[in-house]
Coordinates of C-alpha atoms and ligand atoms in Angstrom, one line a residue:
X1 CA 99.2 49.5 -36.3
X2 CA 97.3 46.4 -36.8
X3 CA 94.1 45.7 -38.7
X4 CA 91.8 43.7 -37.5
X5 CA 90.2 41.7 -39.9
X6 CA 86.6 42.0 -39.8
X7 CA 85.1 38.3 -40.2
X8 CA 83.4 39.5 -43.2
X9 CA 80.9 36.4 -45.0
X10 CA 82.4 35.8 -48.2
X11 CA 80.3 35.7 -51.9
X12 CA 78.0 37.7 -50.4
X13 CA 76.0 39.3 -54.0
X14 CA 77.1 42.7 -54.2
X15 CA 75.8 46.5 -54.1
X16 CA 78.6 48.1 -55.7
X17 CA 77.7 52.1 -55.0
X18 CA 79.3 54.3 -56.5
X19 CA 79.7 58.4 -55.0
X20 CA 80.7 60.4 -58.2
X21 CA 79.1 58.4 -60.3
X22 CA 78.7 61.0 -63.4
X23 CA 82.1 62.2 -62.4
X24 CA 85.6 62.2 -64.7
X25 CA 86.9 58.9 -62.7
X26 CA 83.8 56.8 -63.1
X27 CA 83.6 57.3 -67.2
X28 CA 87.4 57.0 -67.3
X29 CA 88.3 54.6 -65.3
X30 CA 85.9 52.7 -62.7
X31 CA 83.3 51.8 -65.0
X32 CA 85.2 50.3 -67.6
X33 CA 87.1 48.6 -65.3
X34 CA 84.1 47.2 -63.8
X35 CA 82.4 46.0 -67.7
X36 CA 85.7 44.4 -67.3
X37 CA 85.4 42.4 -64.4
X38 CA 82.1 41.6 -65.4
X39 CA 83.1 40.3 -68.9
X40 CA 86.0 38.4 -67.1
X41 CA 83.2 36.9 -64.5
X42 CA 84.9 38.5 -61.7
X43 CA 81.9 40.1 -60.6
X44 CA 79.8 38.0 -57.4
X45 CA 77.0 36.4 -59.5
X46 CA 74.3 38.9 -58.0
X47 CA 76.1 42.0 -58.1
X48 CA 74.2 45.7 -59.0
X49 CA 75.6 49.0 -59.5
X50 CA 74.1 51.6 -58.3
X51 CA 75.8 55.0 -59.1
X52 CA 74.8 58.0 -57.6
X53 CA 75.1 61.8 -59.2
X54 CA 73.3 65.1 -58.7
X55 CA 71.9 65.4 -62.3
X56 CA 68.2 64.8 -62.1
X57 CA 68.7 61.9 -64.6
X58 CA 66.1 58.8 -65.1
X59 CA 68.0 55.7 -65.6
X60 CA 67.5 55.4 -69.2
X61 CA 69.1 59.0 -69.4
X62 CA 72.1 57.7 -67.2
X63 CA 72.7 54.9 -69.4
X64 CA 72.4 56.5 -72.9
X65 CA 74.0 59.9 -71.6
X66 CA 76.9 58.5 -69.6
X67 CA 77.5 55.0 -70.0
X68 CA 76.6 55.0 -73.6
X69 CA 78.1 58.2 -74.6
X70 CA 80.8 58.5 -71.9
X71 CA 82.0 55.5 -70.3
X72 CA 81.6 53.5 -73.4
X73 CA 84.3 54.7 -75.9
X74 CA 86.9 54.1 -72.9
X75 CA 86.7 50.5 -73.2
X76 CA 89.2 49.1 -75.3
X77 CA 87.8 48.1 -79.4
X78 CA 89.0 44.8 -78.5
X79 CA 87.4 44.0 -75.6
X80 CA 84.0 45.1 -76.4
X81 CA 81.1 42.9 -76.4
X82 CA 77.4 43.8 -77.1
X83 CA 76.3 40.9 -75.5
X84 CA 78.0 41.5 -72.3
X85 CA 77.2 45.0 -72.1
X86 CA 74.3 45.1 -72.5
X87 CA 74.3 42.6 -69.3
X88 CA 76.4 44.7 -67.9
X89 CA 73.9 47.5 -68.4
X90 CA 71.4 45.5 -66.5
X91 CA 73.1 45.5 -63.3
X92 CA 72.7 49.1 -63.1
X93 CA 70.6 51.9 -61.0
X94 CA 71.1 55.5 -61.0
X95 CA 70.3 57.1 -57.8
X96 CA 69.6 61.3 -57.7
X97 CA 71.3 62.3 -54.4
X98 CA 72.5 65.2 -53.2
X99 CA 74.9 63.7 -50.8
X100 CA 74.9 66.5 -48.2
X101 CA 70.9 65.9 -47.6
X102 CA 70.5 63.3 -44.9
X103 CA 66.8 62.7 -46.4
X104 CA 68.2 61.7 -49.8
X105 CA 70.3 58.4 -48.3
X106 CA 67.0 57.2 -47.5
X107 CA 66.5 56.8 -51.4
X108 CA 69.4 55.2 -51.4
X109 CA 68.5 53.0 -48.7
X110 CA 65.2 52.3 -50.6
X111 CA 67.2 50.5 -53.4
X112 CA 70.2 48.9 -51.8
X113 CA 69.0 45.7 -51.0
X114 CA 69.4 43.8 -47.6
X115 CA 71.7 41.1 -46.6
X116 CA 74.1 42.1 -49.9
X117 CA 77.8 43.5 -49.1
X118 CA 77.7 47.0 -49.5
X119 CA 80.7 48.3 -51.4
X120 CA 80.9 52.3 -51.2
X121 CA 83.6 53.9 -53.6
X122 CA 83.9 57.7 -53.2
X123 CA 84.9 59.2 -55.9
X124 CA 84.6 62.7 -55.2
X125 CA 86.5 65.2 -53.7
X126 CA 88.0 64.2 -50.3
X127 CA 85.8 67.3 -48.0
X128 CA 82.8 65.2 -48.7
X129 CA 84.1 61.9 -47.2
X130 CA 82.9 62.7 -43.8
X131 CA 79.7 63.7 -43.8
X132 CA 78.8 60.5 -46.9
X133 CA 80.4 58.2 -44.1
X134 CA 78.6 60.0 -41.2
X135 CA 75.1 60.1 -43.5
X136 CA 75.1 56.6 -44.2
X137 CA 75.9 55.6 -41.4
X138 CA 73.1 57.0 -39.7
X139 CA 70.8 56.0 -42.5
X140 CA 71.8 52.5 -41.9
X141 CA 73.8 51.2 -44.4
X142 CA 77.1 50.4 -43.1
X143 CA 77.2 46.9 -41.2
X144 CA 80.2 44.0 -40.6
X145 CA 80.0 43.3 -44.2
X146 CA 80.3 47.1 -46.1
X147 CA 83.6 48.2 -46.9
X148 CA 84.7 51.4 -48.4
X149 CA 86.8 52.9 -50.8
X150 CA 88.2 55.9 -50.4
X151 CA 89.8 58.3 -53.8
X152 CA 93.1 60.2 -53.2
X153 CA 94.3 62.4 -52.7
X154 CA 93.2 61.6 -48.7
X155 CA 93.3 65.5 -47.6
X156 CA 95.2 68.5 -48.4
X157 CA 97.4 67.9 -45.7
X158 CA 98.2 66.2 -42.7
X159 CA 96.0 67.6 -40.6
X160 CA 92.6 67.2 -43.2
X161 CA 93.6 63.7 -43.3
X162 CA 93.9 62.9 -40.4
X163 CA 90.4 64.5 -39.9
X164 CA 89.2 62.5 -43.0
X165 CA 90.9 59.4 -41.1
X166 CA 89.4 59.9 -37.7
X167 CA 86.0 60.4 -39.0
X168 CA 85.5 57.8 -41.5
X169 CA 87.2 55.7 -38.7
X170 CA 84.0 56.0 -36.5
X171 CA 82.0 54.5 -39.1
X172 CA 84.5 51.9 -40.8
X173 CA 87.2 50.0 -38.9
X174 CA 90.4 49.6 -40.8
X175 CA 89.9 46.3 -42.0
X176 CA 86.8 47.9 -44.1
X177 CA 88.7 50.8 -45.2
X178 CA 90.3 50.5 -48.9
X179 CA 92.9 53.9 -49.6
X180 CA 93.7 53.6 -53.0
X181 CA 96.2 54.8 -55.0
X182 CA 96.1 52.5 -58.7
X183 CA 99.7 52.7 -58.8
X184 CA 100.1 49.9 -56.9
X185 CA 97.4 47.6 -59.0
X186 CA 99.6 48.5 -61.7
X187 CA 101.1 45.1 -63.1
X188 CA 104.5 46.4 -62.9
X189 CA 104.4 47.6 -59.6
X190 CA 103.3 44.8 -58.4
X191 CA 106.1 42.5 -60.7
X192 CA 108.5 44.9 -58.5
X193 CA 108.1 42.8 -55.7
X194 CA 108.6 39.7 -57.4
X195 CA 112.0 41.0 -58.4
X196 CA 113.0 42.2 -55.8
X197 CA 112.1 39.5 -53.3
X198 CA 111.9 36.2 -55.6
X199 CA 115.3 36.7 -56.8
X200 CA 118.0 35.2 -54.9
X201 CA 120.5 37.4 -56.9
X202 CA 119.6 40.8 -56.5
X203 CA 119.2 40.8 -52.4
X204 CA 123.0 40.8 -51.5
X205 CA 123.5 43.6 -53.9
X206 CA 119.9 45.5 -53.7
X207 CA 121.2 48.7 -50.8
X208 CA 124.0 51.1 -50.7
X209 CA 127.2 51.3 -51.4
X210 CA 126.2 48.9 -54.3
X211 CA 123.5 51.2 -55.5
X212 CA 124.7 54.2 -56.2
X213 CA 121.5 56.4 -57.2
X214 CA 117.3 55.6 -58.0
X215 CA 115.2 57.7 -60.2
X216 CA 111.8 57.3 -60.2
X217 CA 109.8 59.3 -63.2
X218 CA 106.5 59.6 -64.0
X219 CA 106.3 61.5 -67.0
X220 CA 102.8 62.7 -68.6
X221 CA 102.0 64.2 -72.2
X222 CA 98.5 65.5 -71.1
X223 CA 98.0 68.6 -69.3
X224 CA 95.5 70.0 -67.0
X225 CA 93.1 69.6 -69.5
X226 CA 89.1 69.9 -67.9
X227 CA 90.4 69.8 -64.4
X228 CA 91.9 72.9 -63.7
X229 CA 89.3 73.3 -60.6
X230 CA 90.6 70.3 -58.9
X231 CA 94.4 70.8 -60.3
X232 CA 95.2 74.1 -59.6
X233 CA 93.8 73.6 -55.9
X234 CA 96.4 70.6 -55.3
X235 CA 99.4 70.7 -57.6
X236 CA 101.6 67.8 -58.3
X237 CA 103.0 67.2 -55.4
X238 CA 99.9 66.4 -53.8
X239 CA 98.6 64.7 -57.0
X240 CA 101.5 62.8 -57.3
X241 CA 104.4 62.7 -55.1
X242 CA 102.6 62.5 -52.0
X243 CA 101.3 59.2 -53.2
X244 CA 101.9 57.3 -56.3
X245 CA 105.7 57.9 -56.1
X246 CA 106.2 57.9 -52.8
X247 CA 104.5 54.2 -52.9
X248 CA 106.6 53.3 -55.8
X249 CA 110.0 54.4 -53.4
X250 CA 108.4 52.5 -50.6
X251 CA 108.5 49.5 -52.9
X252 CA 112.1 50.2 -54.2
X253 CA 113.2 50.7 -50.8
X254 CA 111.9 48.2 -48.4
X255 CA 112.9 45.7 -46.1
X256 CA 111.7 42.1 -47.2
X257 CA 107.8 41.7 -45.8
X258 CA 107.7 38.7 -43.1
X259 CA 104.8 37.5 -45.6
X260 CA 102.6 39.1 -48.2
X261 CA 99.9 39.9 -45.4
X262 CA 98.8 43.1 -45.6
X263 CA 99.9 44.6 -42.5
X264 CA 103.4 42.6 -43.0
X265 CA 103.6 44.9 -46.1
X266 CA 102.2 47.7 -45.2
X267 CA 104.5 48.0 -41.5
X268 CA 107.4 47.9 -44.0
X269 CA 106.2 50.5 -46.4
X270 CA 105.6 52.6 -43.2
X271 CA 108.7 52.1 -42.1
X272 CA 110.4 53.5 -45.3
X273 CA 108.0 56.4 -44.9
X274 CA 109.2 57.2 -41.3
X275 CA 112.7 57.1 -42.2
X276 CA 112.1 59.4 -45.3
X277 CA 114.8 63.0 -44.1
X278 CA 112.7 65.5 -43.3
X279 CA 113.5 68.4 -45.8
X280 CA 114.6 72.3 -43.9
X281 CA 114.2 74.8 -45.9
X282 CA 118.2 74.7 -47.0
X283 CA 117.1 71.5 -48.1
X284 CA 113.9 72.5 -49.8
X285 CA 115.4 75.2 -51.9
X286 CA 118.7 73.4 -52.7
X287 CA 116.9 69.7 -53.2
X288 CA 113.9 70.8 -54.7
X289 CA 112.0 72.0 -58.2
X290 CA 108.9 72.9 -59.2
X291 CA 107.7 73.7 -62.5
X292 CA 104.8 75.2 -64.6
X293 CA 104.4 74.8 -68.0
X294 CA 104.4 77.6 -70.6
X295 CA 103.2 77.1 -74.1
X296 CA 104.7 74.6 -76.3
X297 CA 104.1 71.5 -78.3
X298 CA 103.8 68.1 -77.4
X299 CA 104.1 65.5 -80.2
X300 CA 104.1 68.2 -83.0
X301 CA 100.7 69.7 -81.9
X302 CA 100.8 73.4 -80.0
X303 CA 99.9 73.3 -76.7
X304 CA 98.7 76.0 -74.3
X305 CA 100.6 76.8 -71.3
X306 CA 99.3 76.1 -67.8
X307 CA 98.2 79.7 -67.0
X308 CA 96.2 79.8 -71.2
X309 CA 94.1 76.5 -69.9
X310 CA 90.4 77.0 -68.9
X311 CA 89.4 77.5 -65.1
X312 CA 93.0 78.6 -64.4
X313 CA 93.2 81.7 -62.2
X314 CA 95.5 84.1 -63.3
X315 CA 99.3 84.2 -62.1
X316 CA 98.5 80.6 -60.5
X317 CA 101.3 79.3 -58.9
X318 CA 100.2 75.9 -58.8
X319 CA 103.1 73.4 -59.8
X320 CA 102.6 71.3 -62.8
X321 CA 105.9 69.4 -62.4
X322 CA 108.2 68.4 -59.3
X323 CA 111.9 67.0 -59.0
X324 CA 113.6 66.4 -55.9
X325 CA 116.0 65.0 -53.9
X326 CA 115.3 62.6 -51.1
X327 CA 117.2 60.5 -48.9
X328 CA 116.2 57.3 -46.4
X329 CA 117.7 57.7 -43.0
X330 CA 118.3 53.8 -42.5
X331 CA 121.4 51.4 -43.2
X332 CA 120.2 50.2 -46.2
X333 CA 120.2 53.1 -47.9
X334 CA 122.5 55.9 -46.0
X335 CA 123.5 57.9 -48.4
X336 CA 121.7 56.9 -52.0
X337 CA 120.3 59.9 -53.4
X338 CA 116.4 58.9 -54.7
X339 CA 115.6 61.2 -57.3
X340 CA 112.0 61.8 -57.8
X341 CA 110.5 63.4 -61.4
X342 CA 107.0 64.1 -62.4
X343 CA 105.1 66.3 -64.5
X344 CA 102.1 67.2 -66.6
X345 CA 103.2 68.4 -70.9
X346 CA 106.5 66.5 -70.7
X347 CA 108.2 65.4 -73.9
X348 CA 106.9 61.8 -73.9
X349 CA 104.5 59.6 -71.6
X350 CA 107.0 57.3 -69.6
X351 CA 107.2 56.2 -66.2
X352 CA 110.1 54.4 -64.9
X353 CA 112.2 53.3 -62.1
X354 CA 115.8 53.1 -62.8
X355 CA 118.3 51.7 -60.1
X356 CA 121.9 52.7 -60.9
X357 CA 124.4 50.2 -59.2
X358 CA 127.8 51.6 -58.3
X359 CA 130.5 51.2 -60.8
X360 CA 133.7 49.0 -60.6
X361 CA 136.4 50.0 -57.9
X362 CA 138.5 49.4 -60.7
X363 CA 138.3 48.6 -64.7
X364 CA 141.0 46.5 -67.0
X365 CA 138.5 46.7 -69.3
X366 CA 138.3 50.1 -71.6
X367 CA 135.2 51.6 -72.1
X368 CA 136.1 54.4 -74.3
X369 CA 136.9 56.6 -71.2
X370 CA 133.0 56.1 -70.4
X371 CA 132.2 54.8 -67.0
X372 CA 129.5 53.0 -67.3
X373 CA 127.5 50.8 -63.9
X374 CA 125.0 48.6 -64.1
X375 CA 121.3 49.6 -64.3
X376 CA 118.2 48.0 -63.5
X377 CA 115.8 49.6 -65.7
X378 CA 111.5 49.1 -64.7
X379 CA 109.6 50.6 -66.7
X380 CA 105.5 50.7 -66.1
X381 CA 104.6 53.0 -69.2
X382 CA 104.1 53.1 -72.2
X383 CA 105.3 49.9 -72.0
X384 CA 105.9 47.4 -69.2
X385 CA 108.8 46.2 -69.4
X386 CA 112.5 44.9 -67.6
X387 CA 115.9 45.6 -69.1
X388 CA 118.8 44.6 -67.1
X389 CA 121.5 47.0 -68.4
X390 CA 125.0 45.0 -68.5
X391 CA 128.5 45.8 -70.0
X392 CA 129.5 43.3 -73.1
X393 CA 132.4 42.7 -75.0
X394 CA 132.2 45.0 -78.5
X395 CA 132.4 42.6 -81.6
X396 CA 136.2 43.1 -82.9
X397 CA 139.5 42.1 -82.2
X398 CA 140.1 44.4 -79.2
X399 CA 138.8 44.0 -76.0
X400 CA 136.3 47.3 -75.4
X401 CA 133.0 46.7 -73.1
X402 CA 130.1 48.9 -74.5
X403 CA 126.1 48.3 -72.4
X404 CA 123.7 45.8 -73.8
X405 CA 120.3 45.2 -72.5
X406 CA 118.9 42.5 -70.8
X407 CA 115.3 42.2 -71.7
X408 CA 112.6 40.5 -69.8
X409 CA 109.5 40.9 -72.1
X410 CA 106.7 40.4 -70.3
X411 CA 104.5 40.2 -72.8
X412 CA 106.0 37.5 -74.8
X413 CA 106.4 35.3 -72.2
X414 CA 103.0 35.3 -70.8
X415 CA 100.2 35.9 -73.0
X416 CA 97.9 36.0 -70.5
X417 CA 95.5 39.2 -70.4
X418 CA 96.7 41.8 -68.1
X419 CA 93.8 43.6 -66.1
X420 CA 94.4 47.3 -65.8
X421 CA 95.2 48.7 -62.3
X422 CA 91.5 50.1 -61.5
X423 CA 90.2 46.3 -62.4
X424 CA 92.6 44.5 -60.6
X425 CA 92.0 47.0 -57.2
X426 CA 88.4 46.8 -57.8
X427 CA 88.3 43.1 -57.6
X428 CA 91.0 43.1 -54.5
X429 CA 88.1 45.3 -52.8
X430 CA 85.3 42.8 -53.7
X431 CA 87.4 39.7 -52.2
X432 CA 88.7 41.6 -49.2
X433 CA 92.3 41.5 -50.4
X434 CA 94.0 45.0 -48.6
X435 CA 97.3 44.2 -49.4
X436 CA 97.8 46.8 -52.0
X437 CA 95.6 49.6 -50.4
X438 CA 97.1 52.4 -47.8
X439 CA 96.6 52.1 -44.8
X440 CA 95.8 54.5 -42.6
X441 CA 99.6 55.1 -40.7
X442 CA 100.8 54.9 -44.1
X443 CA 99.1 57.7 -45.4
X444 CA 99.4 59.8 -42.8
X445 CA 103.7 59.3 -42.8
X446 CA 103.5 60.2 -46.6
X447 CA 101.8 63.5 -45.5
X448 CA 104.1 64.1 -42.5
X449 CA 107.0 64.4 -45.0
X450 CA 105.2 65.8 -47.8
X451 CA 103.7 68.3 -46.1
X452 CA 106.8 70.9 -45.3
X453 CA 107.8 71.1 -48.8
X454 CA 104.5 72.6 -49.4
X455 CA 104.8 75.0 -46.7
X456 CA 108.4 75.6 -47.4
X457 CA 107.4 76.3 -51.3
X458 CA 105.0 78.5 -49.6
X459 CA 106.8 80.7 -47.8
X460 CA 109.7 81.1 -50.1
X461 CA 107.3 83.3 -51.9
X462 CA 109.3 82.0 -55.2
X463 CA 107.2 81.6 -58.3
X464 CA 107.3 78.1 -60.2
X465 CA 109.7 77.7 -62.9
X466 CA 108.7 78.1 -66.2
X467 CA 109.6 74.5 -69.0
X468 CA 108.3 74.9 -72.3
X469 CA 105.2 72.3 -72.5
X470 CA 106.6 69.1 -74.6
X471 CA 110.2 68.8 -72.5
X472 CA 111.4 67.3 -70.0
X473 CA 111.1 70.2 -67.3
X474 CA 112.8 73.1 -66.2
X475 CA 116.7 73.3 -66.4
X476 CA 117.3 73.4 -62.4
X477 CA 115.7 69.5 -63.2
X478 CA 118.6 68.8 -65.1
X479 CA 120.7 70.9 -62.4
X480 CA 119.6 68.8 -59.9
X481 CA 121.4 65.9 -60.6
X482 CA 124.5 67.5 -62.6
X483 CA 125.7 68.4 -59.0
X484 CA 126.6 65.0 -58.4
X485 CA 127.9 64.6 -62.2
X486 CA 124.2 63.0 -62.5
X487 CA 121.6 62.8 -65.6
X488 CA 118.1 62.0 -65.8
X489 CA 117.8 58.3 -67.5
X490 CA 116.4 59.9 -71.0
X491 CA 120.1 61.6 -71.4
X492 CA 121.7 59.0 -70.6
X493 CA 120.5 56.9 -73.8
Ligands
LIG1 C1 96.1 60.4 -61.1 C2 96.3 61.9 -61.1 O1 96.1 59.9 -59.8 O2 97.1 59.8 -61.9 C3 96.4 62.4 -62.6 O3 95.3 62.6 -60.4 C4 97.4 61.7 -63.4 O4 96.7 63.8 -62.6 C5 97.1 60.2 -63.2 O5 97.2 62.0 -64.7 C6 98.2 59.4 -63.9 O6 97.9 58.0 -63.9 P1 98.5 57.0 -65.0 O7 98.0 55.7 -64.6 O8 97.9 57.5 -66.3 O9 100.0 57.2 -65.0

């Protein structure tokens, strides 16, 4: 699939519109990424937000209720600036819409302005996608220069998003179409391809048999918390695995880009995606784990279990943690197990990519009967940072090799600011920059593979495993890899 570029005018001023608007995602994450942008001047000089919710709210009640009360206190102490906010303020217009009434995008269309570039982010749940594309569409508002921006998860399945694709697509062609997942505006992630493909020495050594094993994590304290209606609806594979670590795999895993175009990425992202094993169901139930969390504590404090949490229907079986087994059916990788991990009440917040190079054929060198391999160590959370793990001689007059890190910090050796993901996307969007944005093949291969789990989970009639909230999941997680004399990088340490 190619995309063909839209010959968009650049620096057009910009109507930044915003579906969800007095949602979770907006207060969280959008709109202080956005003050950010702004206070950065990455924002076109004429730029308005207009953000559009069902509460029947003035705009002085939008702006004291949610962006004072709400949105505010997610912006970082530090960067906060009364001047600039209250700038920041200015660009904005709340629009009462319900988005399902064709009458109320004529409101809409009322205080968009003409001749702007129309920037639509919907952020609300994917079954509304068509009908806001199809609405303002017919109310006008899409032209060469809109683009739009679409939340995940992108359908429940492969079949809803491919619906979601097809339809938006009548509306939007591909070049205009933004699929984001913030994983990949994460600094780290992005660093990941710097390593892997600036470095002259890790590309002889970077496929199998010289890496033995990569685990990916992504490791959460919080749990459910207000969004057990969404949650227990989609689970984390589809929250997680289907997208964020199946992007950071495709990463990990593929075949240097001709060019950082975005379709010379993206074709080699889909690539990995298509060559992905499908799971059977001997595969499913050996290869695979899902877990729910019971009641527990997570830093000291007591936590519920998933089925105490509000809005939770009772004997839910919705997973709140996955690990599995995966394999790429290409010669790079024949045969390297990638271990995938995530979870909601885990023992610590970390996410991290740990590539495990073979060991030696054969050691002179004792290691106090410990045989230790190399390991490449990315880590995106807490803390970004690089540790190359080697083996070193152990002080003393013998001659024993024990692991010492190699450690890139990042943040000592540039000082610069780093913009969080949601900024960093945002302002990709604004400049037309699709590179790190799915598209729609992509998306739909992630699905493809994701998609039987689910359906073999389904049928299994098996019940989630209980793990006690504040650990690192169920023991068949730990099971997993023991079968191949494995552990999960936090017991290795
Ligand atoms: C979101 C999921 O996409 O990513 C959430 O919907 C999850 O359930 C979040 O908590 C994690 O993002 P981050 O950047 O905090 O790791």
């Amino acid at each position: 699939m190619t995309t063909q570029h839209a010959s968009a005018t650049p620096n057009l001023p910009l109507d930044m519109i915003i579906f969800g608007g007095t949602g979770d995602l907006s207060f969280r994450k959008l709109l202080p990424a956005l003050y950010m942008a702004h206070l950065h001047c990455n924002l076109p000089p004429d730029t308005r937000i207009l953000t559009i919710g069902r509460k029947p709210w003035s705009r002085e009640e939008y702006i004291s209720e949610f962006m004072e009360a709400k949105a505010k206190p997610f912006i970082e102490k530090k960067a906060f600036d009364s001047a600039a906010w209250d700038k920041f303020l200015a660009l904005f217009e709340y629009v009462r819409m319900d988005v399902d009434s064709v009458e109320d995008y004529q409101r809409l269309k009322e205080v968009s302005r003409e001749g702007v570039r129309r920037v639509f982010y919907l952020a609300t749940s994917p079954d509304l996608f068509t009908n806001i594309c199809e609405n303002l569409s017919a109310a006008g508002l899409v032209d060469e220069n809109s683009r739009v921006v679409l939340e995940k998860p992108l359908g429940h399945d492969l079949a809803s998003a491919q619906e979601i694709n097809t339809a938006v697509g009548k509306h939007f062609s591909e070049a205009q179409i933004y699929r984001i997942d913030h994983y990949l505006g994460k600094e780290t992630v992005q660093n990941l391809m710097v390593l892997r493909f600036g470095n002259a020495i890790f590309g002889p050594l970077w496929q199998a048999p010289y890496i033995k094993r990569v685990q990916i994590t992504v490791a959460e304290e919080v749990g459910v918390g207000s969004r057990a209606g969404f949650y227990d609806k989609t689970g984390a594979l589809r929250d997680m695995v289907q997208n964020h670590l199946l992007q950071l795999l495709c990463i990990v895993a593929m075949e240097p880009p001709v060019s950082l175009d975005p379709d010379a990425v993206r074709d080699e992202k889909l690539k990995v995606l298509r060559s992905l094993r499908p799971m059977t169901p001997e595969d499913i139930a050996r290869d695979t784990v899902r877990g729910q969390y019971t009641a527990g504590a997570v830093n000291g404090e007591p936590v519920k279990g998933y089925l105490e949490e509000d809005n939770v229907p009772a004997g839910s079986r919705a997973e709140t943690f996955v690990a599995l087994r995966a394999h790429i059916n290409n010669w790079r990788w024949a045969n390297v197990p990638f271990y995938l991990r995530t979870g909601k009440r885990m023992q610590k917040k970390v996410s991290e990519i740990v590539i495990e190079f073979s060991e030696l054929p054969f050691s002179i060198i004792p290691s106090g009967g410990r045989n230790y391999g190399n390991r490449l160590v990315i880590q995106l959370q807490p803390e970004e940072s690089i540790q190359l793990q080697m083996l070193a001689k152990e002080p003393g007059s013998g001659m024993h090799m024990l692991p010492v890190n190699l450690n890139l910090d990042l943040q000592q050796a540039f000082t610069e600011r780093r913009a969080e993901a949601y900024e960093r996307l945002l302002i990709d969007v604004i400049r037309g920059r699709l590179t790190h944005f799915m598209r729609r093949d992509e998306l739909e291969a992630a699905w493809a593979w994701a998609e039987p789990i689910l359906d073999g989970w389904s049928k299994s009639g098996d019940k989630p495993r209980g793990y006690t909230a504040g650990t690192f999941g169920p023991a068949a997680s730990t099971a997993l890899m023991a079968r191949e004399n494995a552990v999960w990088a936090e017991e290795s340490q």
